[in-house]
Structure formats: C-alpha cells, structure tokens
PDB file of C-alpha atoms in Angstrom:
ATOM      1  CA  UNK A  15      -4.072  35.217  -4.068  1.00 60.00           C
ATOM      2  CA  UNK A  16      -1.456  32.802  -5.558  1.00 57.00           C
ATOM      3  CA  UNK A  17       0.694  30.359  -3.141  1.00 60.00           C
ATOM      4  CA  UNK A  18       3.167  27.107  -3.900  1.00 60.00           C
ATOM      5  CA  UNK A  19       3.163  24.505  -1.421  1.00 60.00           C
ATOM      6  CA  UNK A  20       5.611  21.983  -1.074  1.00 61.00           C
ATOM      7  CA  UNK A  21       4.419  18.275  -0.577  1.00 62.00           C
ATOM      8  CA  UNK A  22       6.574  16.210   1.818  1.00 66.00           C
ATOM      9  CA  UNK A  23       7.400  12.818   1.208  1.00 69.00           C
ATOM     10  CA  UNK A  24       6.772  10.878   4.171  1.00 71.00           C
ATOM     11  CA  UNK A  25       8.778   7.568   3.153  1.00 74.00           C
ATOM     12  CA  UNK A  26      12.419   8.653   4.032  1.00 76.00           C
ATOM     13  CA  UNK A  27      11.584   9.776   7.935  1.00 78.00           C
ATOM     14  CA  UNK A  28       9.047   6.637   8.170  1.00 80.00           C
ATOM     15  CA  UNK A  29      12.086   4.557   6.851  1.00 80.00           C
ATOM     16  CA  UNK A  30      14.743   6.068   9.450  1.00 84.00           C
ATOM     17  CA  UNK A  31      11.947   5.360  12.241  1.00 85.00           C
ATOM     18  CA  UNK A  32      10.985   1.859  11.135  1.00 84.00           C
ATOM     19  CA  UNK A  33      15.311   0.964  11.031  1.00 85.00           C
ATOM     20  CA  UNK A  34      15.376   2.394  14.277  1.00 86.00           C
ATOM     21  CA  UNK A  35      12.558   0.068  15.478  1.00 84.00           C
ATOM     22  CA  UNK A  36      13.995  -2.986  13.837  1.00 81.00           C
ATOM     23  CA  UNK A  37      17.540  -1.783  15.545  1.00 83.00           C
ATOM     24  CA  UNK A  38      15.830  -1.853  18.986  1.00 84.00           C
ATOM     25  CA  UNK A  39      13.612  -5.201  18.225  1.00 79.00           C
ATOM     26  CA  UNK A  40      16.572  -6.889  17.244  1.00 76.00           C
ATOM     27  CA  UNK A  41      19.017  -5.679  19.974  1.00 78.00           C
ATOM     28  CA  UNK A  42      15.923  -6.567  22.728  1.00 78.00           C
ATOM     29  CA  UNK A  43      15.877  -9.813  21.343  1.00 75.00           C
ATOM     30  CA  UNK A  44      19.344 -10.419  21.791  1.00 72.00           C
ATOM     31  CA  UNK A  45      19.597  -9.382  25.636  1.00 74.00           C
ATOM     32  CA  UNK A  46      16.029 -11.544  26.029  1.00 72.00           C
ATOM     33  CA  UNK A  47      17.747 -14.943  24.583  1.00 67.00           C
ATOM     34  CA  UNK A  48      14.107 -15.134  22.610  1.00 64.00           C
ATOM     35  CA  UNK A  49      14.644 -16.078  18.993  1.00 65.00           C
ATOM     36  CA  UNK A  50      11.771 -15.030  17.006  1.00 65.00           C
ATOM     37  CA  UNK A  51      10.914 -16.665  13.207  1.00 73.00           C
ATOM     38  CA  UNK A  52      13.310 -14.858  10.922  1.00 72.00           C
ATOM     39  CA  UNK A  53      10.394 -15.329   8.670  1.00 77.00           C
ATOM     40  CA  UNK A  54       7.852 -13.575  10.646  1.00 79.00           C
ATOM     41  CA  UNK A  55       9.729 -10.791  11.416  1.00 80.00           C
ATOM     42  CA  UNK A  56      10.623  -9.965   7.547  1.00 81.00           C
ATOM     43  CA  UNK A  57       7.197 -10.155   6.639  1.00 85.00           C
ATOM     44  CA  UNK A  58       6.164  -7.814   9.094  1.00 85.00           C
ATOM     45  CA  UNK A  59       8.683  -5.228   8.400  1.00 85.00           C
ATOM     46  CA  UNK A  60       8.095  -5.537   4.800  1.00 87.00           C
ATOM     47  CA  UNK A  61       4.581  -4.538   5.871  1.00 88.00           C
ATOM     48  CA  UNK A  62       5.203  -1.955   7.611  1.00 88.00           C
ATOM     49  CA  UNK A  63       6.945  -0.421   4.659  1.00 87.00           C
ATOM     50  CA  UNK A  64       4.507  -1.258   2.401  1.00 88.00           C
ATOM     51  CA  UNK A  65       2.035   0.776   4.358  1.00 87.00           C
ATOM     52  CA  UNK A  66       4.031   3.309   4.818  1.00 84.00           C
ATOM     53  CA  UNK A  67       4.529   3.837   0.850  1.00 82.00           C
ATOM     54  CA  UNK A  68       0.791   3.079   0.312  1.00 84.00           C
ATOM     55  CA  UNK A  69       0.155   5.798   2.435  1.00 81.00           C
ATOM     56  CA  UNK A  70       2.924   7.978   0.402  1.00 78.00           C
ATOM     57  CA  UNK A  71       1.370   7.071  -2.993  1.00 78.00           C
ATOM     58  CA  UNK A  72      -2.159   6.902  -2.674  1.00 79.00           C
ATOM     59  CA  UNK A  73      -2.184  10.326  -0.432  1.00 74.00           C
ATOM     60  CA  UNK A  74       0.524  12.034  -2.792  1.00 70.00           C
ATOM     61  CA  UNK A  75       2.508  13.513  -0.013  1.00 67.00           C
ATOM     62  CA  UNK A  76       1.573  16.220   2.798  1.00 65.00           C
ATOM     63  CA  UNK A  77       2.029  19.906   3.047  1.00 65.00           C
ATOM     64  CA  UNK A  78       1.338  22.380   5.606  1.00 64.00           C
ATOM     65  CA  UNK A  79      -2.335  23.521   6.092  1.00 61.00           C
ATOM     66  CA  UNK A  80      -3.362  25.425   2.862  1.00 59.00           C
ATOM     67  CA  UNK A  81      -4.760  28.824   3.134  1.00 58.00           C
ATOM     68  CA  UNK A  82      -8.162  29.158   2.349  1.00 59.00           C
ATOM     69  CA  UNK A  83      -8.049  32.202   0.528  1.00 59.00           C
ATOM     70  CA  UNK A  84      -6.419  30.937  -1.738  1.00 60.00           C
ATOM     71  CA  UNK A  85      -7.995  31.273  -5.309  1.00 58.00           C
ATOM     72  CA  UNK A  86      -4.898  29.379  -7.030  1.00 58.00           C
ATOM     73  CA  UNK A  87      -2.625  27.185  -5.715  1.00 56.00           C
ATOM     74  CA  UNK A  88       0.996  25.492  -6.989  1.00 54.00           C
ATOM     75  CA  UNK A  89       2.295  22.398  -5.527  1.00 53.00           C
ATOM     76  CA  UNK A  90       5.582  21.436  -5.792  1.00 51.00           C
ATOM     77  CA  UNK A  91       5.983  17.763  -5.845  1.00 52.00           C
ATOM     78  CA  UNK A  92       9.303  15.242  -5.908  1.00 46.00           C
ATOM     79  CA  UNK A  93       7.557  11.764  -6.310  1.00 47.00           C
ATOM     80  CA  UNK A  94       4.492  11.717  -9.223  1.00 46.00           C
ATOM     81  CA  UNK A  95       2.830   7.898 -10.051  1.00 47.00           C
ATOM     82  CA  UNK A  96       3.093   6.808 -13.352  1.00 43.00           C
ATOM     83  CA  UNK A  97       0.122   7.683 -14.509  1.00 42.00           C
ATOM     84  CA  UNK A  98       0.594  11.152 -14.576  1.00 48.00           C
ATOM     85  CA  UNK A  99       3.808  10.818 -16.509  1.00 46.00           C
ATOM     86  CA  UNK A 100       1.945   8.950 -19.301  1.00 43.00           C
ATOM     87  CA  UNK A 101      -0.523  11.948 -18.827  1.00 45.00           C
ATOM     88  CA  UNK A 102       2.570  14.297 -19.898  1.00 47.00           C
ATOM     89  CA  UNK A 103       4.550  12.769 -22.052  1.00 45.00           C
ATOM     90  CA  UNK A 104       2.840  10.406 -23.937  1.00 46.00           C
ATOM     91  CA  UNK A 105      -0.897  12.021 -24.246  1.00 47.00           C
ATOM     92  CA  UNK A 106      -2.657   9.314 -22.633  1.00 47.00           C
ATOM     93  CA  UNK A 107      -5.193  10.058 -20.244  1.00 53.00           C
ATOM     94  CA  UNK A 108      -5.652   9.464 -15.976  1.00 53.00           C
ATOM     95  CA  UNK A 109      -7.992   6.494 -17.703  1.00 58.00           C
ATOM     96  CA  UNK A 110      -4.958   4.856 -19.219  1.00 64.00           C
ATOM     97  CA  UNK A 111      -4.560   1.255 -19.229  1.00 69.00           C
ATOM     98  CA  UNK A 112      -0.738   1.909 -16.897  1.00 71.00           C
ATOM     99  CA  UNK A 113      -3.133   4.029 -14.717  1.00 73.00           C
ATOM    100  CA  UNK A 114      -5.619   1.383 -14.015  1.00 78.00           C
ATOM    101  CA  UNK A 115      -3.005  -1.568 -14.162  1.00 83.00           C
ATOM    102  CA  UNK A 116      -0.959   0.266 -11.717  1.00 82.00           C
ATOM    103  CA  UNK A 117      -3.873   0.431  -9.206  1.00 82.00           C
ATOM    104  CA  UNK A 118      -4.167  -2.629  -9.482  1.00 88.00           C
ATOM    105  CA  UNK A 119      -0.540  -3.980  -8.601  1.00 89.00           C
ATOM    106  CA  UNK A 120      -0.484  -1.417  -5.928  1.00 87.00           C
ATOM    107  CA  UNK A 121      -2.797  -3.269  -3.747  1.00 91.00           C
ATOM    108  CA  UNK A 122      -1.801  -6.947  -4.796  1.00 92.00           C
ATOM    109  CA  UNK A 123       0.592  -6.733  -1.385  1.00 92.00           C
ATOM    110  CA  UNK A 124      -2.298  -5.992   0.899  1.00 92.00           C
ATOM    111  CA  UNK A 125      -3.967  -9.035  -0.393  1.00 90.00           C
ATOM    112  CA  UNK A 126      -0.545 -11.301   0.194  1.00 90.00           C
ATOM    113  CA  UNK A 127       0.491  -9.543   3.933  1.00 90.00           C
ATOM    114  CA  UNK A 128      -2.733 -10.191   5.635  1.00 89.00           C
ATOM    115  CA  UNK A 129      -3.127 -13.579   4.395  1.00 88.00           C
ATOM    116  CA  UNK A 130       0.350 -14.437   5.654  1.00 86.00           C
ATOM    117  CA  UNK A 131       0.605 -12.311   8.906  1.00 86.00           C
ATOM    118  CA  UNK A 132      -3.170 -12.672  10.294  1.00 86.00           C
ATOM    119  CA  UNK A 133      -3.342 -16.419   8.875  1.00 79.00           C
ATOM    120  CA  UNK A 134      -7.041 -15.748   8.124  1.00 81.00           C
ATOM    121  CA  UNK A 135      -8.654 -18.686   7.451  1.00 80.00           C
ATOM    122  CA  UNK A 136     -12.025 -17.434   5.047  1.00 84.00           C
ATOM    123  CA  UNK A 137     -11.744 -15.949   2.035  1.00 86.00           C
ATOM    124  CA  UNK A 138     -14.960 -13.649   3.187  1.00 90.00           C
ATOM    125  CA  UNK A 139     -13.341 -12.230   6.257  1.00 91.00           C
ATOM    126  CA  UNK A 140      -9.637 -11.083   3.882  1.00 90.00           C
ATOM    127  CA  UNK A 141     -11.903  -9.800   1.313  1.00 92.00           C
ATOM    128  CA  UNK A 142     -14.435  -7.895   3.287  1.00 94.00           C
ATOM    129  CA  UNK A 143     -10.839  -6.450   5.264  1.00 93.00           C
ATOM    130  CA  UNK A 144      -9.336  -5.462   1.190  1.00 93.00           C
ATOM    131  CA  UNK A 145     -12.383  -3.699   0.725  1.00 94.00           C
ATOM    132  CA  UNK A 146     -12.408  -1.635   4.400  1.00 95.00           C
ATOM    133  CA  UNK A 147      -8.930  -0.754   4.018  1.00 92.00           C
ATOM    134  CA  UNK A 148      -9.293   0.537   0.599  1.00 91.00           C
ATOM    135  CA  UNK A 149     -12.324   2.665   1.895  1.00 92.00           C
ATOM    136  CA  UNK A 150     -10.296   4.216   4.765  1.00 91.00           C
ATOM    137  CA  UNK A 151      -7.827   5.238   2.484  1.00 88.00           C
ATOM    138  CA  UNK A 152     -10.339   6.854   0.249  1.00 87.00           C
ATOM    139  CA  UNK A 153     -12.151   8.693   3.303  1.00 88.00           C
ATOM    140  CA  UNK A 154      -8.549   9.544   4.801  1.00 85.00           C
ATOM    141  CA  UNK A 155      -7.502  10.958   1.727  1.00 83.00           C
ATOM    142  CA  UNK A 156     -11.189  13.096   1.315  1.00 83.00           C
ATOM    143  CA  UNK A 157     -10.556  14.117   4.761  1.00 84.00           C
ATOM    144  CA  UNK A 158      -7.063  15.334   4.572  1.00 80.00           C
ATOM    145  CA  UNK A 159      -7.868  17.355   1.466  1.00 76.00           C
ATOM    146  CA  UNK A 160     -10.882  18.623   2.791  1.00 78.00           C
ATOM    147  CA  UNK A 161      -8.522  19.996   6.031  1.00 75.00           C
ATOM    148  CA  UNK A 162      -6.149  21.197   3.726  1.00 72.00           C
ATOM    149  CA  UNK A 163      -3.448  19.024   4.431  1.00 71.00           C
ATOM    150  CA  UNK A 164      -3.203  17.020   1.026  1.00 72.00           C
ATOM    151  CA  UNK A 165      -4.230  17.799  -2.443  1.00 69.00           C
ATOM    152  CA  UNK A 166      -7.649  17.529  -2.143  1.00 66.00           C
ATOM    153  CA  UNK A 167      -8.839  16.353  -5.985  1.00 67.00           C
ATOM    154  CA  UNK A 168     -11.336  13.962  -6.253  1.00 69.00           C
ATOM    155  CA  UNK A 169     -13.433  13.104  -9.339  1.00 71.00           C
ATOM    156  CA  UNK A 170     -14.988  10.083 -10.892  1.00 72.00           C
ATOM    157  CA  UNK A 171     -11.407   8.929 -11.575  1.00 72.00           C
ATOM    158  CA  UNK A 172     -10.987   8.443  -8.437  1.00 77.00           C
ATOM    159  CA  UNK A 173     -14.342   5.723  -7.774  1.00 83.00           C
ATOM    160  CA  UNK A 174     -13.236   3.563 -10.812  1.00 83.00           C
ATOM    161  CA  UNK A 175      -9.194   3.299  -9.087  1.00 83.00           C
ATOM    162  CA  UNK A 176     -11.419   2.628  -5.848  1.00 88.00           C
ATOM    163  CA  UNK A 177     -12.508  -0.741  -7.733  1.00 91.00           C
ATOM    164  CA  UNK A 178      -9.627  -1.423  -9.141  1.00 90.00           C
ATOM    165  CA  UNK A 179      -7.666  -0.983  -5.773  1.00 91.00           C
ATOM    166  CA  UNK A 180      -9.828  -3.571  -4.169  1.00 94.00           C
ATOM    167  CA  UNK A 181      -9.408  -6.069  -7.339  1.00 95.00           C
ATOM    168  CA  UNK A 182      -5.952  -6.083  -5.895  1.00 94.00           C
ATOM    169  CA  UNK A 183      -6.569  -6.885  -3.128  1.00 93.00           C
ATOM    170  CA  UNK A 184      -8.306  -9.622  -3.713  1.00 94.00           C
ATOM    171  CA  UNK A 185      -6.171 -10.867  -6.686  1.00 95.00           C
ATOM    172  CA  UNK A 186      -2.794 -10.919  -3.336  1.00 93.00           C
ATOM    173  CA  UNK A 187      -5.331 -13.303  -1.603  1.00 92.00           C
ATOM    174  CA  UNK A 188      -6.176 -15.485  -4.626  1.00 93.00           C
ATOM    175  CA  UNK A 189      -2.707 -15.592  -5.180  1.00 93.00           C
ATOM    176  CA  UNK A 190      -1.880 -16.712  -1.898  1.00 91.00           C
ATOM    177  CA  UNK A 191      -4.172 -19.536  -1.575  1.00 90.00           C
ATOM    178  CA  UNK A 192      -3.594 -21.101  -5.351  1.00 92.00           C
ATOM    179  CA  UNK A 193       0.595 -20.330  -3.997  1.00 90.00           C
ATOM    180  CA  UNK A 194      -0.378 -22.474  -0.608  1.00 87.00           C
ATOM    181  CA  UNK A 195      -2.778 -24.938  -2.606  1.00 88.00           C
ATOM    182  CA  UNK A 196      -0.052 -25.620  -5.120  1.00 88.00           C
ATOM    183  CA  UNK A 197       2.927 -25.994  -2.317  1.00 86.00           C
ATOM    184  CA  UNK A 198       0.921 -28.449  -0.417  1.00 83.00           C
ATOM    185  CA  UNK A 199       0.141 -30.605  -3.352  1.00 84.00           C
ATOM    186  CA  UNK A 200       4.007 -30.983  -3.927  1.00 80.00           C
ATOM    187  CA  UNK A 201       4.580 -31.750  -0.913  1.00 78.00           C
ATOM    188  CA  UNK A 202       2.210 -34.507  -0.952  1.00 75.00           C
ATOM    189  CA  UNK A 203       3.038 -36.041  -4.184  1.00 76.00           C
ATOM    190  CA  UNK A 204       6.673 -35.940  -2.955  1.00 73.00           C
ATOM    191  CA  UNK A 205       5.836 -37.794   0.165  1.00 71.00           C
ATOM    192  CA  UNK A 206       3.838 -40.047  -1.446  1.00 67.00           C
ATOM    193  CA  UNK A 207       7.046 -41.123  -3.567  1.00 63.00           C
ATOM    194  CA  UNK A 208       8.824 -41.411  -0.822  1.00 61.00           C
ATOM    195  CA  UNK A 209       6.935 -44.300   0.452  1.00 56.00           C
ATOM    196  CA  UNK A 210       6.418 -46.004  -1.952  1.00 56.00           C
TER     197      UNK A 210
END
C-alpha cells in the first residue's frame, strides 16, 4: 500500500499564538502601570521563537498518524534544511561540510538565551543543560517517529549532528562570556580614564 502525507509546518500557527501572547502581555502591562525591562522581554520572545523553529527544523514538520500498513510512504514537504538541497543539487552528501556547519549554528542561540535569561553563573551547569536539551530533542524526535507522527529516519547521521548540535551550544555560551568578559574590560579601562 502506497500513501503521501503532508508535513505541517508548525512555525506560522506558533507565530500567530506567540503575537497574541505578546498582544495580551503588553496590553496587561499597560492596565497594571508595571513597566517591565524592554530588554528582558525581547529576549524572551526571541526565545520563544527560537524554540519554536528549533522544534520546526530539527523535527521536520508533523503529519497525521501514519498507517502502519504502509509498505511505502511519500511525504510532501514545504520547508527542507540546507543540507538536503546540497544533497540534490550539488551531489554532496548528508556528511557535507554546510550539513555539519549548519548544525552547528543552529544551536549557537541555545547557548546565548540561557546564559542571558537564566543568568547562570557556571559554565558546568549551561553546558550540562546544552547537552540535556539536545538529548530531548533527539529522544522526542525517536519518539514521534516511532508513533508515527514525524518522519521517523534515524541513522548514524543523525549521532554525529547530535555532537555537533551540542558544540553549539556550547560555542553560544563561550561566546557569551568572552562578549561579557570583553564589555566589562571596556568599561573599566574607560572608567579608569575618567579618573584620572
């Protein structure tokens, strides 16, 4: 038996729910006469987003539950990664360098949003978080294919973009602290010329 699925792209409804939320925040705010950090409240809608589009990429999108007798089975998709169009057009394989570079980048937010919303303080703790998120998307994404309600296609591929995802991770909270390090020294030396 021979079906076509259709993956959904969960971004666009996420996006009209998360404006909605922001609409509401903001108008509660304004009735309250409380004044919350413009700052903090960008970062943690940009968050939010980002999530939401991790969750879009790294699960590919979500169809209805497949049927298992099913021997061969289409998907239709609107939204591919890179990686599969160098697969197609340029004969490179899932092991290209855009492949594994883009893995990489993907994850380089994570890193940069939990350092600056959860103001963790050890470099253990963030790191040890990069490397539990990354694993619950893995297992999410296992168990949604295995239930039918993602493509469910794992391989070897899929271990190696593991690491890579969590070098990320870590690289957004490097990046952060040498960003914090390096503000803080400027600061100083121009206070110091200040004085004197």
């Amino acid at each position: 038996m021979h079906s076509t699925y259709v993956l959904y792209n969960i971004v666009p409804l996420a996006f009209l729910i998360l404006l909605v939320y922001i609409f509401i925040d903001v108008l509660l705010d304004y009735f309250r006469k409380v004044e919350k950090s413009a700052k903090k409240r960008v970062m943690l809608y940009s968050s939010i987003f980002y999530v939401i589009s991790l969750v879009q990429i790294k699960l590919g999108g979500f169809t209805l539950h497949q049927n298992p007798a099913d021997n061969n089975r289409t998907f239709i998709s609107t939204n591919d990664w890179f990686g599969i169009f160098d697969t197609m057009h340029f004969n490179i394989s899932i092991w290209s360098y855009s492949a594994l570079f883009y893995n990489v980048i993907l994850f380089v937010p994570l890193g940069i949003f939990l350092l600056l919303l959860f103001d963790l303080k050890s470099n253990k703790k963030a790191i040890s978080i990069v490397i539990l998120s990354c694993l619950v998307i893995v297992v999410a994404r296992l168990l949604l294919g295995w239930s039918g309600f993602t493509i469910s296609n794992f391989g070897n591929t899929d271990i190696i973009y593991l690491l890579f995802n969590v070098l990320g991770g870590v690289l957004g909270i490097f990046l952060v602290k040498y960003a914090v390090n390096y503000i803080h020294s400027y600061k100083l030396k121009n206070q110091t010329k200040i004085v004197e």
